[in-house]
């Protein structure tokens, strides 16, 4: 069975600090996808990144970076120089590869508060 | 923008009444999903569809039914709403990006069952 664990329920940081959100996953599949979504206070779910299981290369997008390590089944998300606009709930999710059908298994989310 | 709308956006209903939520998409996506979001649980899959009249159950399907008579519409029905179904409901589609499929979400429907 698939499972995603986000052990940090809430994190609070001061603006400009770096923060890492942890994600640990479980799956029996050798081919799978990992995702991060952001849910700001307005409530919508915003897609941030997708990573497939064959690509362990870390990715950087502006102040965001992701560290994927199959050896520890982790897909951690780091925000550098955090800003108040980063305040949101962040979800990590996992899906099997099954043609176009990609139902997601979500972690419970981490609420990030960035204080000015 | 994946062209997903949900209606209604907010609804308050009484226990025991039937409720139907609608998800509409404009880009002919084959795969559609219904999730519910509850504090402490993240999002959980209720039902999904892989084509017109083709649907299957997800993790938390009890008390819910779905229908998809047209590609663009995926309906979620609570036959007899209960207070435990108070939640935020999200519809999603699966969209190909190159040879990979990514999932995008509608704006959500906040349902309160009193």
mmCIF file of C-alpha atoms in Angstrom:
data_model
loop_
_atom_site.group_PDB
_atom_site.id
_atom_site.type_symbol
_atom_site.label_atom_id
_atom_site.label_comp_id
_atom_site.label_asym_id
_atom_site.label_seq_id
_atom_site.Cartn_x
_atom_site.Cartn_y
_atom_site.Cartn_z
ATOM 1 C CA UNK A 1 0.000 0.000 0.000
ATOM 2 C CA UNK A 2 1.075 3.542 -0.630
ATOM 3 C CA UNK A 3 1.603 6.023 2.144
ATOM 4 C CA UNK A 4 2.938 9.541 2.488
ATOM 5 C CA UNK A 5 4.086 10.914 5.819
ATOM 6 C CA UNK A 6 4.598 14.579 6.559
ATOM 7 C CA UNK A 7 5.712 14.487 10.149
ATOM 8 C CA UNK A 8 5.770 18.264 10.614
ATOM 9 C CA UNK A 9 2.226 19.407 11.273
ATOM 10 C CA UNK A 10 3.067 23.091 11.678
ATOM 11 C CA UNK A 11 6.219 25.136 11.214
ATOM 12 C CA UNK A 12 6.723 28.771 12.037
ATOM 13 C CA UNK A 13 9.710 30.764 10.789
ATOM 14 C CA UNK A 14 10.752 34.366 10.658
ATOM 15 C CA UNK A 15 10.912 35.988 7.256
ATOM 16 C CA UNK A 16 14.179 35.393 5.366
ATOM 17 C CA UNK A 17 14.901 32.166 7.196
ATOM 18 C CA UNK A 18 15.323 28.965 5.220
ATOM 19 C CA UNK A 19 12.864 26.170 5.936
ATOM 20 C CA UNK A 20 12.686 22.521 4.907
ATOM 21 C CA UNK A 21 9.456 20.556 4.724
ATOM 22 C CA UNK A 22 9.907 16.821 5.080
ATOM 23 C CA UNK A 23 8.129 14.122 3.078
ATOM 24 C CA UNK A 24 8.652 10.385 3.466
ATOM 25 C CA UNK A 25 6.804 7.935 1.261
ATOM 26 C CA UNK A 26 6.125 4.214 1.056
ATOM 27 C CA UNK A 27 5.352 2.258 -2.087
ATOM 28 C CA UNK A 28 5.985 -1.200 -3.489
ATOM 29 C CA UNK A 29 6.105 0.099 -7.034
ATOM 30 C CA UNK A 30 9.393 0.693 -8.768
ATOM 31 C CA UNK A 31 7.858 3.371 -10.970
ATOM 32 C CA UNK A 32 5.975 6.194 -9.309
ATOM 33 C CA UNK A 33 5.593 9.962 -9.197
ATOM 34 C CA UNK A 34 5.975 12.388 -6.336
ATOM 35 C CA UNK A 35 4.327 15.784 -6.143
ATOM 36 C CA UNK A 36 4.219 18.899 -4.025
ATOM 37 C CA UNK A 37 1.177 21.165 -3.863
ATOM 38 C CA UNK A 38 0.699 24.494 -2.113
ATOM 39 C CA UNK A 39 -2.608 25.529 -0.558
ATOM 40 C CA UNK A 40 -2.590 29.237 0.328
ATOM 41 C CA UNK A 41 -5.170 30.726 2.708
ATOM 42 C CA UNK A 42 -7.491 31.306 -0.268
ATOM 43 C CA UNK A 43 -7.933 27.528 -0.453
ATOM 44 C CA UNK A 44 -6.974 26.514 -3.970
ATOM 45 C CA UNK A 45 -4.429 23.794 -4.610
ATOM 46 C CA UNK A 46 -1.436 24.938 -6.608
ATOM 47 C CA UNK A 47 0.798 22.429 -8.351
ATOM 48 C CA UNK A 48 4.480 23.025 -7.571
ATOM 49 C CA UNK A 49 6.494 20.098 -8.869
ATOM 50 C CA UNK A 50 6.371 16.532 -10.123
ATOM 51 C CA UNK A 51 9.271 14.093 -9.926
ATOM 52 C CA UNK A 52 9.376 10.555 -11.322
ATOM 53 C CA UNK A 53 11.103 7.696 -9.563
ATOM 54 C CA UNK A 54 13.838 7.374 -12.168
ATOM 55 C CA UNK A 55 15.026 10.929 -11.794
ATOM 56 C CA UNK A 56 16.847 11.605 -8.540
ATOM 57 C CA UNK A 57 18.303 14.852 -9.725
ATOM 58 C CA UNK A 58 17.570 17.688 -7.333
ATOM 59 C CA UNK A 59 15.608 20.599 -8.720
ATOM 60 C CA UNK A 60 15.725 24.291 -8.037
ATOM 61 C CA UNK A 61 13.136 26.838 -9.048
ATOM 62 C CA UNK A 62 13.879 30.292 -7.744
ATOM 63 C CA UNK A 63 13.740 30.125 -3.944
ATOM 64 C CA UNK A 64 12.309 26.604 -4.023
ATOM 65 C CA UNK A 65 14.357 23.438 -4.167
ATOM 66 C CA UNK A 66 13.541 19.763 -3.879
ATOM 67 C CA UNK A 67 15.748 16.908 -2.679
ATOM 68 C CA UNK A 68 14.668 13.445 -3.823
ATOM 69 C CA UNK A 69 16.479 10.491 -2.237
ATOM 70 C CA UNK A 70 15.260 6.991 -3.054
ATOM 71 C CA UNK A 71 17.627 5.477 -0.475
ATOM 72 C CA UNK A 72 15.651 7.136 2.318
ATOM 73 C CA UNK A 73 12.296 7.322 0.465
ATOM 74 C CA UNK A 74 12.215 11.049 0.964
ATOM 75 C CA UNK A 75 11.245 14.026 -1.174
ATOM 76 C CA UNK A 76 11.975 17.118 0.881
ATOM 77 C CA UNK A 77 11.121 20.684 -0.053
ATOM 78 C CA UNK A 78 13.236 23.671 0.927
ATOM 79 C CA UNK A 79 12.247 27.317 0.730
ATOM 80 C CA UNK A 80 15.212 29.672 0.842
ATOM 81 C CA UNK A 81 14.844 33.173 2.254
ATOM 82 C CA UNK A 82 11.196 32.620 3.145
ATOM 83 C CA UNK A 83 8.616 35.332 2.586
ATOM 84 C CA UNK A 84 5.228 36.024 4.118
ATOM 85 C CA UNK A 85 3.601 34.959 0.839
ATOM 86 C CA UNK A 86 4.998 31.474 1.398
ATOM 87 C CA UNK A 87 2.595 31.025 4.298
ATOM 88 C CA UNK A 88 0.383 28.104 3.276
ATOM 89 C CA UNK A 89 -0.305 24.445 3.784
ATOM 90 C CA UNK A 90 2.010 22.281 1.712
ATOM 91 C CA UNK A 91 1.089 18.777 0.635
ATOM 92 C CA UNK A 92 3.323 16.015 -0.588
ATOM 93 C CA UNK A 93 1.647 13.335 -2.725
ATOM 94 C CA UNK A 94 2.454 10.047 -4.440
ATOM 95 C CA UNK A 95 0.968 8.223 -7.417
ATOM 96 C CA UNK A 96 1.601 4.983 -9.220
ATOM 97 C CA UNK A 97 2.193 5.046 -12.924
ATOM 98 C CA UNK A 98 -0.870 3.691 -14.675
ATOM 99 C CA UNK A 99 -1.255 5.241 -18.079
ATOM 100 C CA UNK A 100 -3.100 8.509 -17.551
ATOM 101 C CA UNK A 101 -4.833 7.435 -14.376
ATOM 102 C CA UNK A 102 -2.899 8.995 -11.542
ATOM 103 C CA UNK A 103 -4.959 9.007 -8.344
ATOM 104 C CA UNK A 104 -2.906 10.654 -5.655
ATOM 105 C CA UNK A 105 -2.170 9.583 -2.110
ATOM 106 C CA UNK A 106 -1.568 12.682 -0.019
ATOM 107 C CA UNK A 107 0.284 13.353 3.166
ATOM 108 C CA UNK A 108 -1.601 15.235 5.858
ATOM 109 C CA UNK A 109 0.135 18.474 5.023
ATOM 110 C CA UNK A 110 2.463 20.888 6.770
ATOM 111 C CA UNK A 111 1.209 24.334 7.689
ATOM 112 C CA UNK A 112 3.953 26.895 7.221
ATOM 113 C CA UNK A 113 3.661 30.300 8.826
ATOM 114 C CA UNK A 114 6.198 32.928 7.855
ATOM 115 C CA UNK A 115 6.275 35.838 10.268
ATOM 116 C CA UNK A 116 7.356 39.285 9.167
ATOM 117 C CA UNK B 1 -5.345 26.808 -16.217
ATOM 118 C CA UNK B 2 -6.859 23.329 -16.572
ATOM 119 C CA UNK B 3 -10.352 24.741 -17.112
ATOM 120 C CA UNK B 4 -12.001 23.119 -14.098
ATOM 121 C CA UNK B 5 -15.018 24.623 -12.394
ATOM 122 C CA UNK B 6 -17.019 23.326 -9.466
ATOM 123 C CA UNK B 7 -20.548 24.152 -8.427
ATOM 124 C CA UNK B 8 -21.787 25.118 -6.016
ATOM 125 C CA UNK B 9 -18.776 26.660 -4.301
ATOM 126 C CA UNK B 10 -20.497 26.695 -0.940
ATOM 127 C CA UNK B 11 -23.480 24.746 0.341
ATOM 128 C CA UNK B 12 -25.199 24.244 3.658
ATOM 129 C CA UNK B 13 -27.624 21.361 3.879
ATOM 130 C CA UNK B 14 -29.438 19.351 6.504
ATOM 131 C CA UNK B 15 -28.722 15.817 7.581
ATOM 132 C CA UNK B 16 -30.587 13.291 5.480
ATOM 133 C CA UNK B 17 -30.979 15.415 2.361
ATOM 134 C CA UNK B 18 -29.469 14.459 -0.992
ATOM 135 C CA UNK B 19 -26.721 16.664 -2.366
ATOM 136 C CA UNK B 20 -25.055 16.725 -5.769
ATOM 137 C CA UNK B 21 -21.805 18.479 -6.504
ATOM 138 C CA UNK B 22 -20.759 19.182 -10.054
ATOM 139 C CA UNK B 23 -17.330 19.267 -11.627
ATOM 140 C CA UNK B 24 -17.056 20.669 -15.131
ATOM 141 C CA UNK B 25 -14.015 20.698 -17.378
ATOM 142 C CA UNK B 26 -13.616 22.219 -20.792
ATOM 143 C CA UNK B 27 -10.550 20.453 -22.186
ATOM 144 C CA UNK B 28 -11.776 16.930 -22.877
ATOM 145 C CA UNK B 29 -9.702 15.247 -20.175
ATOM 146 C CA UNK B 30 -10.349 11.547 -19.824
ATOM 147 C CA UNK B 31 -9.511 11.109 -16.142
ATOM 148 C CA UNK B 32 -11.390 12.954 -13.393
ATOM 149 C CA UNK B 33 -11.285 12.616 -9.617
ATOM 150 C CA UNK B 34 -13.168 13.613 -6.483
ATOM 151 C CA UNK B 35 -11.276 14.165 -3.234
ATOM 152 C CA UNK B 36 -12.339 15.392 0.171
ATOM 153 C CA UNK B 37 -10.141 17.468 2.449
ATOM 154 C CA UNK B 38 -10.463 17.279 6.200
ATOM 155 C CA UNK B 39 -8.247 18.697 8.956
ATOM 156 C CA UNK B 40 -5.644 16.167 9.991
ATOM 157 C CA UNK B 41 -6.287 13.946 6.971
ATOM 158 C CA UNK B 42 -5.008 15.825 3.982
ATOM 159 C CA UNK B 43 -6.892 14.934 0.815
ATOM 160 C CA UNK B 44 -8.445 11.536 0.289
ATOM 161 C CA UNK B 45 -9.772 10.023 -2.911
ATOM 162 C CA UNK B 46 -13.523 9.376 -3.021
ATOM 163 C CA UNK B 47 -14.147 8.210 -6.593
ATOM 164 C CA UNK B 48 -12.556 8.589 -9.978
ATOM 165 C CA UNK B 49 -13.560 8.255 -13.607
ATOM 166 C CA UNK B 50 -11.556 6.997 -16.566
ATOM 167 C CA UNK B 51 -14.149 7.790 -19.205
ATOM 168 C CA UNK B 52 -17.831 8.321 -19.862
ATOM 169 C CA UNK B 53 -19.786 5.916 -17.655
ATOM 170 C CA UNK B 54 -16.525 4.413 -16.363
ATOM 171 C CA UNK B 55 -15.974 5.040 -12.667
ATOM 172 C CA UNK B 56 -14.331 3.354 -9.724
ATOM 173 C CA UNK B 57 -14.103 3.704 -5.963
ATOM 174 C CA UNK B 58 -11.379 5.388 -4.011
ATOM 175 C CA UNK B 59 -10.286 5.196 -0.405
ATOM 176 C CA UNK B 60 -13.361 6.827 1.175
ATOM 177 C CA UNK B 61 -16.254 6.001 -1.158
ATOM 178 C CA UNK B 62 -18.866 4.907 1.403
ATOM 179 C CA UNK B 63 -21.887 7.204 1.315
ATOM 180 C CA UNK B 64 -21.001 8.658 -2.082
ATOM 181 C CA UNK B 65 -21.928 7.850 -5.647
ATOM 182 C CA UNK B 66 -20.733 9.378 -8.901
ATOM 183 C CA UNK B 67 -21.855 9.642 -12.472
ATOM 184 C CA UNK B 68 -20.259 10.700 -15.710
ATOM 185 C CA UNK B 69 -22.668 10.844 -18.623
ATOM 186 C CA UNK B 70 -20.577 13.373 -20.564
ATOM 187 C CA UNK B 71 -16.824 13.812 -20.805
ATOM 188 C CA UNK B 72 -16.996 17.306 -19.381
ATOM 189 C CA UNK B 73 -19.098 16.622 -16.273
ATOM 190 C CA UNK B 74 -18.349 14.465 -13.234
ATOM 191 C CA UNK B 75 -21.051 14.510 -10.560
ATOM 192 C CA UNK B 76 -20.644 13.539 -6.931
ATOM 193 C CA UNK B 77 -23.819 12.643 -5.029
ATOM 194 C CA UNK B 78 -24.369 12.254 -1.334
ATOM 195 C CA UNK B 79 -27.564 10.214 -1.254
ATOM 196 C CA UNK B 80 -28.359 11.126 2.350
ATOM 197 C CA UNK B 81 -25.940 13.652 3.769
ATOM 198 C CA UNK B 82 -24.478 13.124 7.237
ATOM 199 C CA UNK B 83 -22.509 15.473 9.461
ATOM 200 C CA UNK B 84 -19.379 13.393 8.847
ATOM 201 C CA UNK B 85 -19.554 14.480 5.206
ATOM 202 C CA UNK B 86 -18.986 18.102 6.145
ATOM 203 C CA UNK B 87 -15.803 18.792 4.232
ATOM 204 C CA UNK B 88 -14.172 20.614 1.370
ATOM 205 C CA UNK B 89 -14.537 18.689 -1.870
ATOM 206 C CA UNK B 90 -12.045 19.026 -4.683
ATOM 207 C CA UNK B 91 -12.385 17.832 -8.227
ATOM 208 C CA UNK B 92 -9.266 17.130 -10.268
ATOM 209 C CA UNK B 93 -8.235 16.128 -13.761
ATOM 210 C CA UNK B 94 -5.199 14.276 -15.008
ATOM 211 C CA UNK B 95 -3.459 16.121 -17.821
ATOM 212 C CA UNK B 96 -0.624 14.881 -20.012
ATOM 213 C CA UNK B 97 2.531 16.975 -19.912
ATOM 214 C CA UNK B 98 4.856 15.348 -22.407
ATOM 215 C CA UNK B 99 4.766 11.664 -21.550
ATOM 216 C CA UNK B 100 3.862 12.342 -17.933
ATOM 217 C CA UNK B 101 0.453 12.969 -16.402
ATOM 218 C CA UNK B 102 -0.011 15.726 -13.847
ATOM 219 C CA UNK B 103 -3.054 16.359 -11.724
ATOM 220 C CA UNK B 104 -4.727 19.742 -11.449
ATOM 221 C CA UNK B 105 -7.493 20.742 -9.118
ATOM 222 C CA UNK B 106 -10.677 22.762 -9.240
ATOM 223 C CA UNK B 107 -11.357 25.560 -6.750
ATOM 224 C CA UNK B 108 -13.203 23.331 -4.271
ATOM 225 C CA UNK B 109 -16.694 23.156 -2.786
ATOM 226 C CA UNK B 110 -17.210 23.767 0.915
ATOM 227 C CA UNK B 111 -20.097 21.600 2.133
ATOM 228 C CA UNK B 112 -21.593 21.914 5.595
ATOM 229 C CA UNK B 113 -24.103 19.337 6.802
ATOM 230 C CA UNK B 114 -26.070 20.514 9.831
#
